[in-house]
Amino acid sequence: MTDKEEASNSYQIKPKLESRFRQSAVKDCIRVILNDELGGKTYSTNEAGQWSKRISAVIKDKLKELGYERYKFVVQVIIGEQQHCEQHGGNGGFNFKTTKKKQK
């Protein structure tokens, strides 16, 4: 192989095995950051926006330090107040399965 052919075939689509994304390491990193930043604080509407910006910046910087090459990170932090124990939600799914009623 010539140098030109070798250079054209050197592009790597997948990351190397040792630099693959490790979900458990990232979860531990996020857990530590959240405990450090939000430990002992109570919810404040005025400060929640600033907290989320700061936490997302810290998480993104920490992920860059972990050395994941060929990855781009999008960090989204949402801070909300838990007022009640109930959570309401909706589901947009439909069940189109038809059933036949027995006729007497």
A tleap script that builds the chain and sets N, CA, C and O, in Angstrom:
source leaprc.protein.ff14SB
mol = sequence {
  NMET THR ASP LYS GLU GLU ALA SER ASN SER
  TYR GLN ILE LYS PRO LYS LEU GLU SER ARG
  PHE ARG GLN SER ALA VAL LYS ASP CYS ILE
  ARG VAL ILE LEU ASN ASP GLU LEU GLY GLY
  LYS THR TYR SER THR ASN GLU ALA GLY GLN
  TRP SER LYS ARG ILE SER ALA VAL ILE LYS
  ASP LYS LEU LYS GLU LEU GLY TYR GLU ARG
  TYR LYS PHE VAL VAL GLN VAL ILE ILE GLY
  GLU GLN GLN HIE CYS GLU GLN HIE GLY GLY
  ASN GLY GLY PHE ASN PHE LYS THR THR LYS
  LYS LYS GLN CLYS
}
set mol.1.N position { 0.826 -1.183 0.000 }
set mol.1.CA position { 0.000 0.000 0.000 }
set mol.1.C position { 0.870 1.246 0.000 }
set mol.1.O position { 1.903 1.303 0.667 }
set mol.2.N position { 0.447 2.208 -0.734 }
set mol.2.CA position { 1.172 3.475 -0.740 }
set mol.2.C position { 0.655 4.349 0.398 }
set mol.2.O position { -0.370 4.054 1.013 }
set mol.3.N position { 1.372 5.411 0.659 }
set mol.3.CA position { 0.960 6.324 1.733 }
set mol.3.C position { -0.384 6.971 1.435 }
set mol.3.O position { -1.181 7.219 2.340 }
set mol.4.N position { -0.629 7.244 0.148 }
set mol.4.CA position { -1.887 7.882 -0.235 }
set mol.4.C position { -3.071 6.949 -0.001 }
set mol.4.O position { -4.113 7.385 0.488 }
set mol.5.N position { -2.921 5.666 -0.347 }
set mol.5.CA position { -3.993 4.694 -0.131 }
set mol.5.C position { -4.223 4.463 1.356 }
set mol.5.O position { -5.362 4.329 1.803 }
set mol.6.N position { -3.141 4.418 2.116 }
set mol.6.CA position { -3.264 4.196 3.558 }
set mol.6.C position { -3.973 5.357 4.235 }
set mol.6.O position { -4.777 5.147 5.144 }
set mol.7.N position { -3.685 6.575 3.803 }
set mol.7.CA position { -4.333 7.752 4.377 }
set mol.7.C position { -5.814 7.792 4.030 }
set mol.7.O position { -6.625 8.218 4.852 }
set mol.8.N position { -6.179 7.362 2.837 }
set mol.8.CA position { -7.589 7.394 2.455 }
set mol.8.C position { -8.401 6.326 3.164 }
set mol.8.O position { -9.613 6.480 3.312 }
set mol.9.N position { -7.767 5.247 3.608 }
set mol.9.CA position { -8.471 4.167 4.299 }
set mol.9.C position { -8.390 4.287 5.813 }
set mol.9.O position { -8.825 3.376 6.517 }
set mol.10.N position { -7.857 5.363 6.329 }
set mol.10.CA position { -7.639 5.468 7.768 }
set mol.10.C position { -8.816 6.077 8.520 }
set mol.10.O position { -8.783 6.144 9.749 }
set mol.11.N position { -9.845 6.519 7.823 }
set mol.11.CA position { -10.981 7.125 8.509 }
set mol.11.C position { -11.729 6.055 9.282 }
set mol.11.O position { -12.049 4.997 8.740 }
set mol.12.N position { -12.001 6.324 10.527 }
set mol.12.CA position { -12.643 5.353 11.398 }
set mol.12.C position { -14.046 5.834 11.740 }
set mol.12.O position { -14.217 6.937 12.260 }
set mol.13.N position { -15.038 5.022 11.456 }
set mol.13.CA position { -16.427 5.399 11.717 }
set mol.13.C position { -16.773 5.197 13.183 }
set mol.13.O position { -17.339 6.092 13.811 }
set mol.14.N position { -16.450 4.057 13.726 }
set mol.14.CA position { -16.769 3.752 15.123 }
set mol.14.C position { -15.595 4.138 16.020 }
set mol.14.O position { -14.445 4.119 15.582 }
set mol.15.N position { -15.882 4.486 17.270 }
set mol.15.CA position { -14.776 4.767 18.192 }
set mol.15.C position { -14.061 3.465 18.570 }
set mol.15.O position { -14.630 2.378 18.470 }
set mol.16.N position { -12.825 3.595 18.999 }
set mol.16.CA position { -12.067 2.420 19.435 }
set mol.16.C position { -12.712 1.847 20.684 }
set mol.16.O position { -13.423 2.545 21.406 }
set mol.17.N position { -12.461 0.584 20.928 }
set mol.17.CA position { -13.096 -0.119 22.047 }
set mol.17.C position { -12.793 0.550 23.385 }
set mol.17.O position { -13.682 0.655 24.230 }
set mol.18.N position { -11.571 0.999 23.592 }
set mol.18.CA position { -11.206 1.604 24.875 }
set mol.18.C position { -11.792 2.995 25.062 }
set mol.18.O position { -11.845 3.492 26.187 }
set mol.19.N position { -12.237 3.637 23.977 }
set mol.19.CA position { -12.808 4.976 24.110 }
set mol.19.C position { -14.323 4.984 23.880 }
set mol.19.O position { -14.897 6.031 23.582 }
set mol.20.N position { -14.961 3.842 24.015 }
set mol.20.CA position { -16.415 3.782 23.872 }
set mol.20.C position { -17.094 4.421 25.078 }
set mol.20.O position { -16.522 4.507 26.165 }
set mol.21.N position { -18.314 4.859 24.862 }
set mol.21.CA position { -19.090 5.537 25.894 }
set mol.21.C position { -19.439 4.564 27.012 }
set mol.21.O position { -20.000 3.498 26.760 }
set mol.22.N position { -19.109 4.929 28.238 }
set mol.22.CA position { -19.399 4.111 29.420 }
set mol.22.C position { -20.515 4.786 30.220 }
set mol.22.O position { -20.291 5.779 30.911 }
set mol.23.N position { -21.703 4.232 30.112 }
set mol.23.CA position { -22.876 4.838 30.737 }
set mol.23.C position { -22.752 4.853 32.255 }
set mol.23.O position { -23.147 5.833 32.887 }
set mol.24.N position { -22.219 3.807 32.850 }
set mol.24.CA position { -22.128 3.747 34.316 }
set mol.24.C position { -21.192 4.832 34.858 }
set mol.24.O position { -21.475 5.418 35.903 }
set mol.25.N position { -20.091 5.106 34.170 }
set mol.25.CA position { -19.168 6.148 34.625 }
set mol.25.C position { -19.814 7.520 34.534 }
set mol.25.O position { -19.608 8.362 35.407 }
set mol.26.N position { -20.591 7.752 33.490 }
set mol.26.CA position { -21.256 9.040 33.315 }
set mol.26.C position { -22.358 9.223 34.359 }
set mol.26.O position { -22.517 10.314 34.907 }
set mol.27.N position { -23.120 8.162 34.634 }
set mol.27.CA position { -24.162 8.251 35.665 }
set mol.27.C position { -23.561 8.580 37.023 }
set mol.27.O position { -24.099 9.413 37.752 }
set mol.28.N position { -22.455 7.937 37.371 }
set mol.28.CA position { -21.799 8.222 38.650 }
set mol.28.C position { -21.314 9.666 38.703 }
set mol.28.O position { -21.437 10.330 39.732 }
set mol.29.N position { -20.767 10.144 37.603 }
set mol.29.CA position { -20.291 11.521 37.521 }
set mol.29.C position { -21.440 12.502 37.722 }
set mol.29.O position { -21.305 13.470 38.471 }
set mol.30.N position { -22.561 12.263 37.064 }
set mol.30.CA position { -23.728 13.145 37.186 }
set mol.30.C position { -24.288 13.103 38.600 }
set mol.30.O position { -24.670 14.137 39.147 }
set mol.31.N position { -24.339 11.922 39.191 }
set mol.31.CA position { -24.858 11.785 40.560 }
set mol.31.C position { -24.017 12.598 41.543 }
set mol.31.O position { -24.565 13.277 42.411 }
set mol.32.N position { -22.697 12.534 41.413 }
set mol.32.CA position { -21.812 13.283 42.307 }
set mol.32.C position { -22.007 14.787 42.122 }
set mol.32.O position { -22.068 15.532 43.100 }
set mol.33.N position { -22.105 15.233 40.871 }
set mol.33.CA position { -22.286 16.662 40.600 }
set mol.33.C position { -23.610 17.160 41.160 }
set mol.33.O position { -23.661 18.234 41.760 }
set mol.34.N position { -24.689 16.392 40.972 }
set mol.34.CA position { -25.990 16.806 41.496 }
set mol.34.C position { -25.987 16.877 43.020 }
set mol.34.O position { -26.562 17.799 43.598 }
set mol.35.N position { -25.347 15.913 43.670 }
set mol.35.CA position { -25.264 15.953 45.136 }
set mol.35.C position { -24.447 17.151 45.609 }
set mol.35.O position { -24.795 17.782 46.607 }
set mol.36.N position { -23.370 17.467 44.904 }
set mol.36.CA position { -22.539 18.608 45.298 }
set mol.36.C position { -23.270 19.933 45.087 }
set mol.36.O position { -23.210 20.819 45.939 }
set mol.37.N position { -23.953 20.067 43.963 }
set mol.37.CA position { -24.580 21.344 43.622 }
set mol.37.C position { -25.915 21.577 44.334 }
set mol.37.O position { -26.230 22.705 44.712 }
set mol.38.N position { -26.699 20.509 44.518 }
set mol.38.CA position { -28.049 20.689 45.058 }
set mol.38.C position { -28.224 20.156 46.476 }
set mol.38.O position { -29.308 20.278 47.047 }
set mol.39.N position { -27.199 19.578 47.042 }
set mol.39.CA position { -27.310 19.017 48.389 }
set mol.39.C position { -27.649 20.073 49.420 }
set mol.39.O position { -26.932 21.065 49.557 }
set mol.40.N position { -28.734 19.867 50.147 }
set mol.40.CA position { -29.125 20.778 51.209 }
set mol.40.C position { -29.841 22.038 50.766 }
set mol.40.O position { -30.122 22.900 51.599 }
set mol.41.N position { -30.142 22.175 49.497 }
set mol.41.CA position { -30.838 23.378 49.018 }
set mol.41.C position { -32.325 23.107 48.909 }
set mol.41.O position { -32.753 21.976 48.678 }
set mol.42.N position { -33.098 24.155 49.076 }
set mol.42.CA position { -34.535 24.054 48.861 }
set mol.42.C position { -34.874 24.788 47.570 }
set mol.42.O position { -34.143 25.679 47.137 }
set mol.43.N position { -35.983 24.404 46.968 }
set mol.43.CA position { -36.352 24.960 45.671 }
set mol.43.C position { -36.642 26.446 45.762 }
set mol.43.O position { -37.341 26.908 46.663 }
set mol.44.N position { -36.095 27.174 44.820 }
set mol.44.CA position { -36.346 28.607 44.701 }
set mol.44.C position { -36.590 28.913 43.226 }
set mol.44.O position { -35.734 28.650 42.381 }
set mol.45.N position { -37.747 29.462 42.926 }
set mol.45.CA position { -38.101 29.765 41.543 }
set mol.45.C position { -37.100 30.728 40.916 }
set mol.45.O position { -36.755 30.595 39.742 }
set mol.46.N position { -36.644 31.682 41.687 }
set mol.46.CA position { -35.714 32.692 41.170 }
set mol.46.C position { -34.338 32.112 40.851 }
set mol.46.O position { -33.672 32.585 39.930 }
set mol.47.N position { -33.907 31.107 41.589 }
set mol.47.CA position { -32.563 30.563 41.422 }
set mol.47.C position { -32.520 29.300 40.575 }
set mol.47.O position { -31.432 28.875 40.188 }
set mol.48.N position { -33.645 28.688 40.274 }
set mol.48.CA position { -33.665 27.412 39.559 }
set mol.48.C position { -33.039 27.521 38.173 }
set mol.48.O position { -32.337 26.605 37.745 }
set mol.49.N position { -33.276 28.606 37.473 }
set mol.49.CA position { -32.687 28.799 36.150 }
set mol.49.C position { -31.169 28.886 36.193 }
set mol.49.O position { -30.479 28.309 35.354 }
set mol.50.N position { -30.658 29.614 37.181 }
set mol.50.CA position { -29.207 29.741 37.343 }
set mol.50.C position { -28.590 28.403 37.727 }
set mol.50.O position { -27.524 28.039 37.230 }
set mol.51.N position { -29.264 27.669 38.617 }
set mol.51.CA position { -28.768 26.355 39.019 }
set mol.51.C position { -28.670 25.413 37.826 }
set mol.51.O position { -27.667 24.721 37.654 }
set mol.52.N position { -29.716 25.390 37.005 }
set mol.52.CA position { -29.713 24.463 35.872 }
set mol.52.C position { -28.617 24.818 34.869 }
set mol.52.O position { -27.984 23.921 34.312 }
set mol.53.N position { -28.385 26.096 34.631 }
set mol.53.CA position { -27.301 26.498 33.723 }
set mol.53.C position { -25.945 26.102 34.274 }
set mol.53.O position { -25.100 25.583 33.545 }
set mol.54.N position { -25.736 26.345 35.557 }
set mol.54.CA position { -24.451 26.016 36.169 }
set mol.54.C position { -24.225 24.505 36.192 }
set mol.54.O position { -23.127 24.033 35.899 }
set mol.55.N position { -25.266 23.750 36.540 }
set mol.55.CA position { -25.131 22.294 36.606 }
set mol.55.C position { -24.859 21.710 35.222 }
set mol.55.O position { -24.027 20.813 35.087 }
set mol.56.N position { -25.545 22.203 34.193 }
set mol.56.CA position { -25.313 21.675 32.848 }
set mol.56.C position { -23.893 21.996 32.372 }
set mol.56.O position { -23.265 21.173 31.707 }
set mol.57.N position { -23.383 23.185 32.708 }
set mol.57.CA position { -22.013 23.529 32.327 }
set mol.57.C position { -20.994 22.646 33.049 }
set mol.57.O position { -20.011 22.212 32.447 }
set mol.58.N position { -21.225 22.381 34.330 }
set mol.58.CA position { -20.304 21.537 35.093 }
set mol.58.C position { -20.325 20.108 34.555 }
set mol.58.O position { -19.273 19.482 34.422 }
set mol.59.N position { -21.505 19.592 34.246 }
set mol.59.CA position { -21.607 18.225 33.705 }
set mol.59.C position { -20.900 18.143 32.361 }
set mol.59.O position { -20.159 17.192 32.110 }
set mol.60.N position { -21.119 19.123 31.496 }
set mol.60.CA position { -20.489 19.097 30.174 }
set mol.60.C position { -18.963 19.162 30.292 }
set mol.60.O position { -18.259 18.449 29.577 }
set mol.61.N position { -18.452 20.007 31.182 }
set mol.61.CA position { -17.006 20.098 31.372 }
set mol.61.C position { -16.428 18.788 31.909 }
set mol.61.O position { -15.356 18.352 31.490 }
set mol.62.N position { -17.143 18.178 32.830 }
set mol.62.CA position { -16.679 16.914 33.409 }
set mol.62.C position { -16.674 15.799 32.364 }
set mol.62.O position { -15.771 14.963 32.353 }
set mol.63.N position { -17.680 15.782 31.485 }
set mol.63.CA position { -17.717 14.773 30.428 }
set mol.63.C position { -16.564 14.953 29.452 }
set mol.63.O position { -16.015 13.972 28.950 }
set mol.64.N position { -16.197 16.194 29.184 }
set mol.64.CA position { -15.044 16.443 28.319 }
set mol.64.C position { -13.764 15.948 28.963 }
set mol.64.O position { -12.867 15.462 28.275 }
set mol.65.N position { -13.674 16.069 30.286 }
set mol.65.CA position { -12.488 15.605 31.011 }
set mol.65.C position { -12.359 14.087 30.986 }
set mol.65.O position { -11.254 13.560 31.111 }
set mol.66.N position { -13.474 13.379 30.827 }
set mol.66.CA position { -13.421 11.922 30.793 }
set mol.66.C position { -12.739 11.399 29.530 }
set mol.66.O position { -12.368 10.227 29.467 }
set mol.67.N position { -12.572 12.253 28.532 }
set mol.67.CA position { -11.783 11.895 27.362 }
set mol.67.C position { -12.515 11.112 26.287 }
set mol.67.O position { -11.890 10.346 25.554 }
set mol.68.N position { -13.808 11.285 26.179 }
set mol.68.CA position { -14.539 10.610 25.114 }
set mol.68.C position { -14.306 11.363 23.810 }
set mol.68.O position { -14.782 12.484 23.629 }
set mol.69.N position { -13.568 10.727 22.909 }
set mol.69.CA position { -13.324 11.335 21.610 }
set mol.69.C position { -14.461 10.937 20.672 }
set mol.69.O position { -15.089 9.893 20.851 }
set mol.70.N position { -14.712 11.759 19.695 }
set mol.70.CA position { -15.695 11.480 18.656 }
set mol.70.C position { -17.127 11.475 19.177 }
set mol.70.O position { -18.015 10.919 18.531 }
set mol.71.N position { -17.363 12.081 20.323 }
set mol.71.CA position { -18.711 12.203 20.866 }
set mol.71.C position { -19.029 13.678 21.057 }
set mol.71.O position { -18.157 14.475 21.403 }
set mol.72.N position { -20.269 14.026 20.831 }
set mol.72.CA position { -20.761 15.358 21.159 }
set mol.72.C position { -21.815 15.175 22.238 }
set mol.72.O position { -22.640 14.265 22.162 }
set mol.73.N position { -21.786 16.025 23.221 }
set mol.73.CA position { -22.695 15.894 24.345 }
set mol.73.C position { -23.708 17.020 24.349 }
set mol.73.O position { -23.370 18.182 24.119 }
set mol.74.N position { -24.943 16.666 24.610 }
set mol.74.CA position { -26.011 17.631 24.820 }
set mol.74.C position { -26.506 17.399 26.241 }
set mol.74.O position { -26.999 16.317 26.561 }
set mol.75.N position { -26.379 18.397 27.080 }
set mol.75.CA position { -26.757 18.271 28.480 }
set mol.75.C position { -27.975 19.149 28.723 }
set mol.75.O position { -27.953 20.350 28.455 }
set mol.76.N position { -29.031 18.537 29.231 }
set mol.76.CA position { -30.251 19.274 29.537 }
set mol.76.C position { -30.593 19.040 31.000 }
set mol.76.O position { -30.726 17.896 31.435 }
set mol.77.N position { -30.734 20.109 31.750 }
set mol.77.CA position { -31.062 20.030 33.171 }
set mol.77.C position { -32.384 20.756 33.388 }
set mol.77.O position { -32.538 21.924 33.031 }
set mol.78.N position { -33.326 20.043 33.976 }
set mol.78.CA position { -34.630 20.626 34.298 }
set mol.78.C position { -34.832 20.499 35.798 }
set mol.78.O position { -34.759 19.404 36.355 }
set mol.79.N position { -35.081 21.611 36.437 }
set mol.79.CA position { -35.309 21.616 37.881 }
set mol.79.C position { -36.745 22.062 38.113 }
set mol.79.O position { -37.160 23.122 37.645 }
set mol.80.N position { -37.490 21.252 38.832 }
set mol.80.CA position { -38.876 21.576 39.130 }
set mol.80.C position { -39.179 21.344 40.591 }
set mol.80.O position { -38.422 20.693 41.311 }
set mol.81.N position { -40.276 21.878 41.003 }
set mol.81.CA position { -40.696 21.759 42.401 }
set mol.81.C position { -41.704 20.630 42.526 }
set mol.81.O position { -42.643 20.532 41.737 }
set mol.82.N position { -41.503 19.784 43.518 }
set mol.82.CA position { -42.453 18.716 43.789 }
set mol.82.C position { -43.409 19.210 44.869 }
set mol.82.O position { -43.055 19.286 46.045 }
set mol.83.N position { -44.626 19.543 44.449 }
set mol.83.CA position { -45.575 20.116 45.387 }
set mol.83.C position { -46.446 19.056 46.037 }
set mol.83.O position { -46.753 19.142 47.226 }
set mol.84.N position { -46.838 18.074 45.275 }
set mol.84.CA position { -47.722 17.032 45.780 }
set mol.84.C position { -47.108 15.675 45.453 }
set mol.84.O position { -46.191 15.572 44.639 }
set mol.85.N position { -47.612 14.675 46.080 }
set mol.85.CA position { -47.109 13.330 45.820 }
set mol.85.C position { -47.684 12.754 44.537 }
set mol.85.O position { -47.157 11.775 44.010 }
set mol.86.N position { -48.739 13.338 44.037 }
set mol.86.CA position { -49.393 12.811 42.843 }
set mol.86.C position { -48.735 13.358 41.589 }
set mol.86.O position { -48.287 14.504 41.545 }
set mol.87.N position { -48.688 12.512 40.578 }
set mol.87.CA position { -48.238 12.955 39.273 }
set mol.87.C position { -49.302 12.546 38.270 }
set mol.87.O position { -49.769 11.407 38.276 }
set mol.88.N position { -49.674 13.461 37.426 }
set mol.88.CA position { -50.681 13.190 36.424 }
set mol.88.C position { -50.025 13.193 35.058 }
set mol.88.O position { -49.142 14.004 34.780 }
set mol.89.N position { -50.459 12.294 34.223 }
set mol.89.CA position { -49.910 12.246 32.882 }
set mol.89.C position { -50.945 11.681 31.931 }
set mol.89.O position { -51.967 11.136 32.348 }
set mol.90.N position { -50.671 11.814 30.691 }
set mol.90.CA position { -51.584 11.287 29.688 }
set mol.90.C position { -50.839 10.403 28.717 }
set mol.90.O position { -49.625 10.519 28.551 }
set mol.91.N position { -51.565 9.537 28.090 }
set mol.91.CA position { -50.981 8.655 27.104 }
set mol.91.C position { -51.767 8.821 25.816 }
set mol.91.O position { -52.996 8.764 25.820 }
set mol.92.N position { -51.075 9.022 24.742 }
set mol.92.CA position { -51.739 9.236 23.468 }
set mol.92.C position { -51.925 7.969 22.660 }
set mol.92.O position { -52.264 8.040 21.479 }
set mol.93.N position { -51.715 6.820 23.260 }
set mol.93.CA position { -51.826 5.566 22.522 }
set mol.93.C position { -53.263 5.097 22.427 }
set mol.93.O position { -54.080 5.385 23.302 }
set mol.94.N position { -53.564 4.381 21.375 }
set mol.94.CA position { -54.900 3.844 21.175 }
set mol.94.C position { -54.790 2.344 20.961 }
set mol.94.O position { -53.820 1.857 20.381 }
set mol.95.N position { -55.763 1.640 21.421 }
set mol.95.CA position { -55.818 0.205 21.199 }
set mol.95.C position { -56.947 -0.045 20.207 }
set mol.95.O position { -58.117 0.166 20.529 }
set mol.96.N position { -56.609 -0.483 19.028 }
set mol.96.CA position { -57.598 -0.692 17.982 }
set mol.96.C position { -58.071 -2.141 17.917 }
set mol.96.O position { -58.726 -2.538 16.954 }
set mol.97.N position { -57.751 -2.908 18.907 }
set mol.97.CA position { -58.142 -4.295 18.929 }
set mol.97.C position { -59.664 -4.367 19.140 }
set mol.97.O position { -60.199 -3.805 20.095 }
set mol.98.N position { -60.326 -5.052 18.248 }
set mol.98.CA position { -61.790 -5.146 18.361 }
set mol.98.C position { -62.154 -6.426 19.086 }
set mol.98.O position { -61.513 -7.463 18.915 }
set mol.99.N position { -63.165 -6.337 19.874 }
set mol.99.CA position { -63.679 -7.511 20.592 }
set mol.99.C position { -65.105 -7.758 20.182 }
set mol.99.O position { -65.870 -6.826 19.933 }
set mol.100.N position { -65.443 -8.984 20.117 }
set mol.100.CA position { -66.815 -9.364 19.748 }
set mol.100.C position { -67.573 -9.682 21.034 }
set mol.100.O position { -67.096 -10.421 21.896 }
set mol.101.N position { -68.756 -9.108 21.135 }
set mol.101.CA position { -69.598 -9.391 22.276 }
set mol.101.C position { -70.428 -10.626 21.967 }
set mol.101.O position { -70.907 -10.830 20.852 }
set mol.102.N position { -70.573 -11.421 22.982 }
set mol.102.CA position { -71.414 -12.612 22.806 }
set mol.102.C position { -72.874 -12.192 22.784 }
set mol.102.O position { -73.324 -11.408 23.620 }
set mol.103.N position { -73.584 -12.710 21.842 }
set mol.103.CA position { -75.005 -12.416 21.753 }
set mol.103.C position { -75.773 -13.590 22.308 }
set mol.103.O position { -75.432 -14.745 22.052 }
set mol.104.N position { -76.815 -13.293 23.071 }
set mol.104.CA position { -77.633 -14.364 23.674 }
set mol.104.C position { -78.816 -14.656 22.849 }
set mol.104.O position { -79.614 -15.526 23.200 }
savepdb mol mol.pdb
quit
